[in-house]
mmCIF file of C-alpha atoms in Angstrom:
data_model
loop_
_atom_site.group_PDB
_atom_site.id
_atom_site.type_symbol
_atom_site.label_atom_id
_atom_site.label_comp_id
_atom_site.label_asym_id
_atom_site.label_seq_id
_atom_site.Cartn_x
_atom_site.Cartn_y
_atom_site.Cartn_z
ATOM 1 C CA MET Y 1 40.394 -13.871 79.597
ATOM 2 C CA THR Y 2 38.223 -14.798 82.578
ATOM 3 C CA MET Y 3 40.118 -15.911 85.646
ATOM 4 C CA ASP Y 4 38.828 -18.107 88.475
ATOM 5 C CA ASN Y 5 37.794 -15.646 91.183
ATOM 6 C CA ASN Y 6 38.246 -18.300 93.864
ATOM 7 C CA ASN Y 7 41.861 -19.157 93.132
ATOM 8 C CA GLY Y 8 43.609 -16.881 90.650
ATOM 9 C CA LEU Y 9 47.222 -16.699 89.564
ATOM 10 C CA TRP Y 10 50.472 -15.812 91.279
ATOM 11 C CA ILE Y 11 52.841 -13.036 90.153
ATOM 12 C CA PHE Y 12 56.459 -12.876 91.371
ATOM 13 C CA GLY Y 13 57.966 -9.419 91.824
ATOM 14 C CA TYR Y 14 61.676 -8.746 92.339
ATOM 15 C CA GLY Y 15 61.880 -5.012 91.524
ATOM 16 C CA SER Y 16 59.417 -2.184 92.052
ATOM 17 C CA LEU Y 17 56.555 -4.665 92.440
ATOM 18 C CA CYS Y 18 58.017 -5.482 95.864
ATOM 19 C CA TRP Y 19 57.172 -2.058 97.243
ATOM 20 C CA ASN Y 20 54.728 -0.615 94.711
ATOM 21 C CA PRO Y 21 52.639 -3.314 92.977
ATOM 22 C CA GLY Y 22 49.966 -0.900 91.735
ATOM 23 C CA PHE Y 23 47.249 -3.548 91.342
ATOM 24 C CA GLU Y 24 44.734 -5.340 93.541
ATOM 25 C CA TYR Y 25 45.687 -8.711 94.987
ATOM 26 C CA THR Y 26 44.237 -11.132 97.516
ATOM 27 C CA LYS Y 27 47.405 -12.506 99.112
ATOM 28 C CA SER Y 28 51.063 -11.559 99.233
ATOM 29 C CA THR Y 29 54.128 -12.994 100.915
ATOM 30 C CA THR Y 30 57.878 -13.268 100.425
ATOM 31 C CA GLY Y 31 60.065 -16.054 99.097
ATOM 32 C CA PHE Y 32 62.402 -16.867 96.245
ATOM 33 C CA VAL Y 33 62.914 -18.390 92.818
ATOM 34 C CA LYS Y 34 65.900 -20.516 91.835
ATOM 35 C CA GLY Y 35 68.139 -20.451 88.789
ATOM 36 C CA PHE Y 36 68.344 -16.663 88.424
ATOM 37 C CA ALA Y 37 70.330 -13.629 89.560
ATOM 38 C CA ARG Y 38 68.997 -10.072 89.841
ATOM 39 C CA ARG Y 39 70.873 -7.561 87.699
ATOM 40 C CA PHE Y 40 70.392 -3.877 86.894
ATOM 41 C CA TRP Y 41 70.990 -4.444 83.211
ATOM 42 C CA GLN Y 42 67.639 -3.337 81.801
ATOM 43 C CA GLY Y 43 67.276 0.221 80.570
ATOM 44 C CA ASN Y 44 64.170 2.295 81.219
ATOM 45 C CA THR Y 45 63.071 5.345 79.249
ATOM 46 C CA THR Y 46 59.676 5.941 80.863
ATOM 47 C CA HIS Y 47 59.312 5.155 84.572
ATOM 48 C CA ARG Y 48 62.894 5.796 85.761
ATOM 49 C CA GLY Y 49 64.595 7.489 82.848
ATOM 50 C CA THR Y 50 64.144 9.169 79.490
ATOM 51 C CA THR Y 51 65.164 8.431 75.925
ATOM 52 C CA GLU Y 52 68.102 10.810 76.335
ATOM 53 C CA LYS Y 53 69.103 9.447 79.749
ATOM 54 C CA PRO Y 54 67.755 5.935 80.277
ATOM 55 C CA GLY Y 55 67.667 4.679 83.831
ATOM 56 C CA ARG Y 56 68.623 1.211 84.993
ATOM 57 C CA VAL Y 57 66.139 -1.223 86.505
ATOM 58 C CA ALA Y 58 66.263 -4.847 87.585
ATOM 59 C CA THR Y 59 65.836 -7.945 85.499
ATOM 60 C CA LEU Y 60 66.628 -11.605 86.056
ATOM 61 C CA VAL Y 61 69.410 -13.429 84.236
ATOM 62 C CA GLU Y 62 69.951 -17.156 84.305
ATOM 63 C CA GLN Y 63 72.401 -18.388 86.929
ATOM 64 C CA LYS Y 64 72.423 -22.102 87.657
ATOM 65 C CA GLU Y 65 72.916 -21.877 91.428
ATOM 66 C CA GLY Y 66 71.297 -18.472 91.832
ATOM 67 C CA ILE Y 67 68.477 -17.541 94.192
ATOM 68 C CA VAL Y 68 66.459 -14.339 93.922
ATOM 69 C CA TYR Y 69 64.258 -13.215 96.782
ATOM 70 C CA GLY Y 70 61.146 -11.181 96.179
ATOM 71 C CA ARG Y 71 57.434 -10.930 96.744
ATOM 72 C CA VAL Y 72 54.588 -13.004 95.339
ATOM 73 C CA PHE Y 73 51.029 -11.795 94.727
ATOM 74 C CA GLN Y 74 47.845 -13.771 94.195
ATOM 75 C CA VAL Y 75 45.540 -12.025 91.728
ATOM 76 C CA THR Y 76 41.935 -13.028 91.173
ATOM 77 C CA ASN Y 77 40.439 -10.409 88.872
ATOM 78 C CA ASN Y 78 40.766 -9.354 85.247
ATOM 79 C CA THR Y 79 42.622 -6.075 85.857
ATOM 80 C CA ALA Y 80 46.063 -7.061 87.172
ATOM 81 C CA LEU Y 81 47.441 -8.786 84.066
ATOM 82 C CA PRO Y 82 46.399 -6.066 81.578
ATOM 83 C CA TYR Y 83 47.904 -3.492 83.961
ATOM 84 C CA LEU Y 84 51.162 -5.426 84.159
ATOM 85 C CA GLN Y 85 51.076 -6.025 80.404
ATOM 86 C CA LYS Y 86 51.291 -2.277 79.910
ATOM 87 C CA ARG Y 87 53.608 -1.442 82.828
ATOM 88 C CA GLU Y 88 56.133 -4.224 82.376
ATOM 89 C CA CYS Y 89 55.843 -5.263 78.724
ATOM 90 C CA SER Y 90 54.678 -2.391 76.539
ATOM 91 C CA LEU Y 91 56.522 0.326 78.482
ATOM 92 C CA GLY Y 92 59.254 -1.702 80.151
ATOM 93 C CA GLY Y 93 60.319 -4.143 77.439
ATOM 94 C CA TYR Y 94 59.789 -7.241 79.571
ATOM 95 C CA LEU Y 95 58.388 -10.624 78.572
ATOM 96 C CA THR Y 96 56.804 -13.321 80.711
ATOM 97 C CA ILE Y 97 57.947 -16.747 81.812
ATOM 98 C CA ILE Y 98 56.627 -19.364 84.196
ATOM 99 C CA SER Y 99 58.891 -20.445 87.048
ATOM 100 C CA THR Y 100 58.575 -22.015 90.494
ATOM 101 C CA PHE Y 101 58.249 -19.931 93.650
ATOM 102 C CA HIS Y 102 59.488 -21.248 96.988
ATOM 103 C CA THR Y 103 58.359 -20.008 100.384
ATOM 104 C CA ARG Y 104 61.134 -18.762 102.629
ATOM 105 C CA ASP Y 105 61.159 -21.940 104.709
ATOM 106 C CA GLY Y 106 61.660 -23.908 101.486
ATOM 107 C CA ASN Y 107 58.862 -26.331 102.322
ATOM 108 C CA ARG Y 108 56.270 -25.197 99.776
ATOM 109 C CA SER Y 109 56.414 -24.265 96.106
ATOM 110 C CA PHE Y 110 54.050 -23.413 93.259
ATOM 111 C CA PRO Y 111 54.175 -21.908 89.732
ATOM 112 C CA VAL Y 112 54.341 -18.156 89.243
ATOM 113 C CA ILE Y 113 54.407 -15.681 86.386
ATOM 114 C CA ILE Y 114 57.613 -13.619 86.218
ATOM 115 C CA TYR Y 115 58.349 -10.577 84.070
ATOM 116 C CA ILE Y 116 61.944 -10.526 82.814
ATOM 117 C CA ALA Y 117 63.927 -8.532 80.265
ATOM 118 C CA THR Y 118 66.412 -10.094 77.870
ATOM 119 C CA LYS Y 119 69.133 -8.637 75.674
ATOM 120 C CA GLU Y 120 66.845 -8.892 72.644
ATOM 121 C CA ASN Y 121 64.611 -6.016 73.795
ATOM 122 C CA GLN Y 122 65.199 -2.444 72.642
ATOM 123 C CA HIS Y 123 65.834 -1.060 76.137
ATOM 124 C CA TRP Y 124 68.586 -3.502 77.097
ATOM 125 C CA LEU Y 125 71.730 -1.819 78.449
ATOM 126 C CA GLY Y 126 73.579 -4.894 79.594
ATOM 127 C CA GLU Y 127 76.496 -5.457 81.897
ATOM 128 C CA ALA Y 128 78.666 -2.616 83.199
ATOM 129 C CA SER Y 129 80.825 -1.993 86.234
ATOM 130 C CA LEU Y 130 78.838 -1.495 89.425
ATOM 131 C CA ARG Y 131 80.360 1.956 89.882
ATOM 132 C CA ASN Y 132 79.211 3.024 86.419
ATOM 133 C CA ILE Y 133 75.740 1.585 86.986
ATOM 134 C CA ALA Y 134 75.521 3.431 90.311
ATOM 135 C CA LYS Y 135 76.588 6.696 88.673
ATOM 136 C CA GLN Y 136 73.973 6.269 85.967
ATOM 137 C CA ILE Y 137 71.271 5.581 88.555
ATOM 138 C CA THR Y 138 72.054 8.822 90.400
ATOM 139 C CA GLU Y 139 71.716 10.814 87.169
ATOM 140 C CA CYS Y 140 68.374 9.523 85.869
ATOM 141 C CA SER Y 141 64.695 10.042 86.581
ATOM 142 C CA GLY Y 142 61.407 9.432 84.788
ATOM 143 C CA SER Y 143 57.659 9.769 85.107
ATOM 144 C CA SER Y 144 57.493 7.483 88.157
ATOM 145 C CA GLY Y 145 60.337 9.172 90.005
ATOM 146 C CA HIS Y 146 64.097 9.141 90.378
ATOM 147 C CA ASN Y 147 66.113 6.056 89.556
ATOM 148 C CA VAL Y 148 67.669 6.325 93.032
ATOM 149 C CA GLU Y 149 64.252 5.757 94.593
ATOM 150 C CA TYR Y 150 63.791 2.543 92.620
ATOM 151 C CA LEU Y 151 67.099 1.114 93.814
ATOM 152 C CA LEU Y 152 66.953 2.212 97.450
ATOM 153 C CA ARG Y 153 63.350 1.189 98.045
ATOM 154 C CA LEU Y 154 64.136 -2.250 96.653
ATOM 155 C CA ALA Y 155 67.214 -2.567 98.870
ATOM 156 C CA ASP Y 156 65.253 -1.330 101.896
ATOM 157 C CA PHE Y 157 62.531 -3.882 101.206
ATOM 158 C CA MET Y 158 65.092 -6.681 101.266
ATOM 159 C CA HIS Y 159 66.710 -5.400 104.462
ATOM 160 C CA ASN Y 160 63.392 -4.961 106.270
ATOM 161 C CA TYR Y 161 61.292 -7.881 105.039
ATOM 162 C CA ILE Y 162 63.796 -10.511 103.880
ATOM 163 C CA PRO Y 163 66.875 -9.922 106.063
ATOM 164 C CA GLU Y 164 68.390 -13.278 105.119
ATOM 165 C CA ALA Y 165 68.506 -12.309 101.436
ATOM 166 C CA GLN Y 166 72.001 -12.235 99.969
ATOM 167 C CA ASP Y 167 72.310 -10.084 96.862
ATOM 168 C CA GLU Y 168 75.813 -8.731 96.333
ATOM 169 C CA HIS Y 169 74.850 -6.933 93.121
ATOM 170 C CA LEU Y 170 71.924 -5.051 94.684
ATOM 171 C CA PHE Y 171 73.563 -4.227 97.995
ATOM 172 C CA THR Y 172 76.858 -3.114 96.437
ATOM 173 C CA LEU Y 173 74.932 -0.782 94.148
ATOM 174 C CA GLU Y 174 73.118 0.540 97.202
ATOM 175 C CA LEU Y 175 76.433 1.358 98.923
ATOM 176 C CA PHE Y 176 77.856 3.047 95.821
ATOM 177 C CA VAL Y 177 74.704 5.105 95.255
ATOM 178 C CA ARG Y 178 74.533 6.237 98.886
ATOM 179 C CA SER Y 179 78.203 7.203 98.677
ATOM 180 C CA ILE Y 180 77.607 9.314 95.555
ATOM 181 C CA ILE Y 181 74.602 10.984 97.186
ATOM 182 C CA LYS Y 182 76.753 11.928 100.175
ATOM 183 C CA GLU Y 183 79.732 13.076 98.088
ATOM 184 C CA GLN Y 184 77.555 15.281 95.880
ATOM 185 C CA SER Y 185 75.367 16.548 98.754
ATOM 186 C CA MET Y 186 72.220 15.381 96.970
ATOM 187 C CA CYS Y 187 68.910 15.632 98.841
ATOM 188 C CA LEU Y 188 67.803 12.096 99.644
ATOM 189 C CA THR Y 189 64.262 13.193 100.532
ATOM 190 C CA THR Y 190 63.850 14.742 97.096
ATOM 191 C CA LEU Y 191 65.338 11.717 95.362
ATOM 192 C CA MET Y 192 62.953 9.407 97.227
ATOM 193 C CA GLY Y 193 59.945 11.487 96.215
ATOM 194 C CA ASN Y 194 59.049 12.474 99.790
ATOM 195 C CA ARG Y 195 56.411 9.724 99.932
ATOM 196 C CA GLU Y 196 55.735 6.425 101.621
ATOM 197 C CA PHE Y 197 54.309 3.130 100.384
ATOM 198 C CA ILE Y 198 52.214 0.713 102.426
ATOM 199 C CA ILE Y 199 53.578 -2.820 102.217
ATOM 200 C CA ASP Y 200 50.897 -5.360 103.115
ATOM 201 C CA LEU Y 201 52.338 -8.815 103.681
ATOM 202 C CA GLU Y 202 50.753 -11.895 105.185
ATOM 203 C CA ASN Y 203 52.449 -14.174 107.676
ATOM 204 C CA ALA Y 204 53.404 -17.198 105.604
ATOM 205 C CA GLU Y 205 53.940 -19.300 108.715
ATOM 206 C CA GLN Y 206 50.329 -18.838 109.807
ATOM 207 C CA ASP Y 207 48.639 -18.567 106.460
ATOM 208 C CA GLN Y 208 50.599 -21.405 104.784
ATOM 209 C CA LEU Y 209 49.370 -19.738 101.571
ATOM 210 C CA GLU Y 210 46.750 -22.508 101.512
ATOM 211 C CA VAL Y 211 49.088 -24.210 99.073
ATOM 212 C CA ASP Y 212 47.866 -27.720 99.765
ATOM 213 C CA ARG Y 213 44.332 -26.723 98.805
ATOM 214 C CA ASP Y 214 45.158 -24.391 95.950
ATOM 215 C CA ASN Y 215 48.077 -26.046 94.147
ATOM 216 C CA ALA Y 216 45.983 -28.002 91.650
ATOM 217 C CA ASN Y 217 43.909 -24.915 90.855
ATOM 218 C CA ILE Y 218 47.042 -22.815 90.409
ATOM 219 C CA HIS Y 219 48.413 -25.252 87.838
ATOM 220 C CA ASN Y 220 45.094 -25.215 85.989
ATOM 221 C CA ASP Y 221 44.986 -21.410 85.938
ATOM 222 C CA VAL Y 222 48.560 -21.174 84.666
ATOM 223 C CA ASN Y 223 47.747 -23.613 81.887
ATOM 224 C CA ARG Y 224 44.741 -21.505 80.884
ATOM 225 C CA VAL Y 225 46.922 -18.401 80.719
ATOM 226 C CA MET Y 226 49.432 -20.195 78.540
ATOM 227 C CA GLU Y 227 46.681 -21.272 76.159
ATOM 228 C CA ASN Y 228 44.929 -17.914 75.956
ATOM 229 C CA SER Y 229 46.242 -15.700 73.173
ATOM 230 C CA PHE Y 230 44.786 -12.553 74.705
ATOM 231 C CA GLN Y 231 47.749 -12.282 77.058
ATOM 232 C CA TYR Y 232 50.237 -14.765 75.678
ATOM 233 C CA ALA Y 233 51.149 -15.853 72.169
ATOM 234 C CA SER Y 234 50.202 -19.468 71.680
ATOM 235 C CA ARG Y 235 52.884 -20.203 69.107
ATOM 236 C CA VAL Y 236 55.914 -19.774 71.375
ATOM 237 C CA PRO Y 237 57.415 -22.550 73.533
ATOM 238 C CA PRO Y 238 55.218 -23.272 76.575
ATOM 239 C CA GLN Y 239 57.856 -22.076 79.044
ATOM 240 C CA THR Y 240 58.309 -18.675 77.412
ATOM 241 C CA LEU Y 241 55.217 -16.538 77.029
ATOM 242 C CA ARG Y 242 55.964 -13.357 75.193
ATOM 243 C CA CYS Y 243 53.855 -10.260 75.733
ATOM 244 C CA LEU Y 244 51.668 -8.965 72.948
ATOM 245 C CA LYS Y 245 52.053 -5.430 71.622
ATOM 246 C CA MET Y 246 49.554 -2.911 72.990
#
């Protein structure tokens, strides 16, 4: 697939993409999508866990009045989607959908690609008590680091960059995990990988994301992605674009 280098596509991240995207992008800012809730119901046997002890990572589940805050990225080259295809779909068990992103002031919106996991995928762990999820998170690690790092960096991102975000599920898990770490005298520095990530965000108030100029091009690019079988299967419903096997 060849993407328009002048406009590109937008990717919405609500988990590790918020603090560690791992791909090149031209613009990034914060905002939200509607109709979903963030839940740590997806299992992970590579990045944050193993087959024997799967970790728990975030996915989105439908919730009529829900709002999920996160980070959006504009990508304009041919490397980001194949990278995410492997990271999120082949290894993570996620599929792709198209939804609408809203800037934090609620005045602007445009279509975005979102990676979500559903109960049909092989890694799905599903609902559990928050205390049990927190305990599992403190016990698991994978090739990308400890499961604790995944949770706490996501919570820290929300506190620092989107302070108005309300996410009872995420922030309650954060409290439970920090409590377990303290009770068991675990080394937080070790759990966090003793590393830092640079978070490069643009000022949406000043930049305006150039939405007025780009909106038509964004819709065209999304339509091309939906029609192109290299990344998305053309035989599924247009609102649900399932990832191909790699």
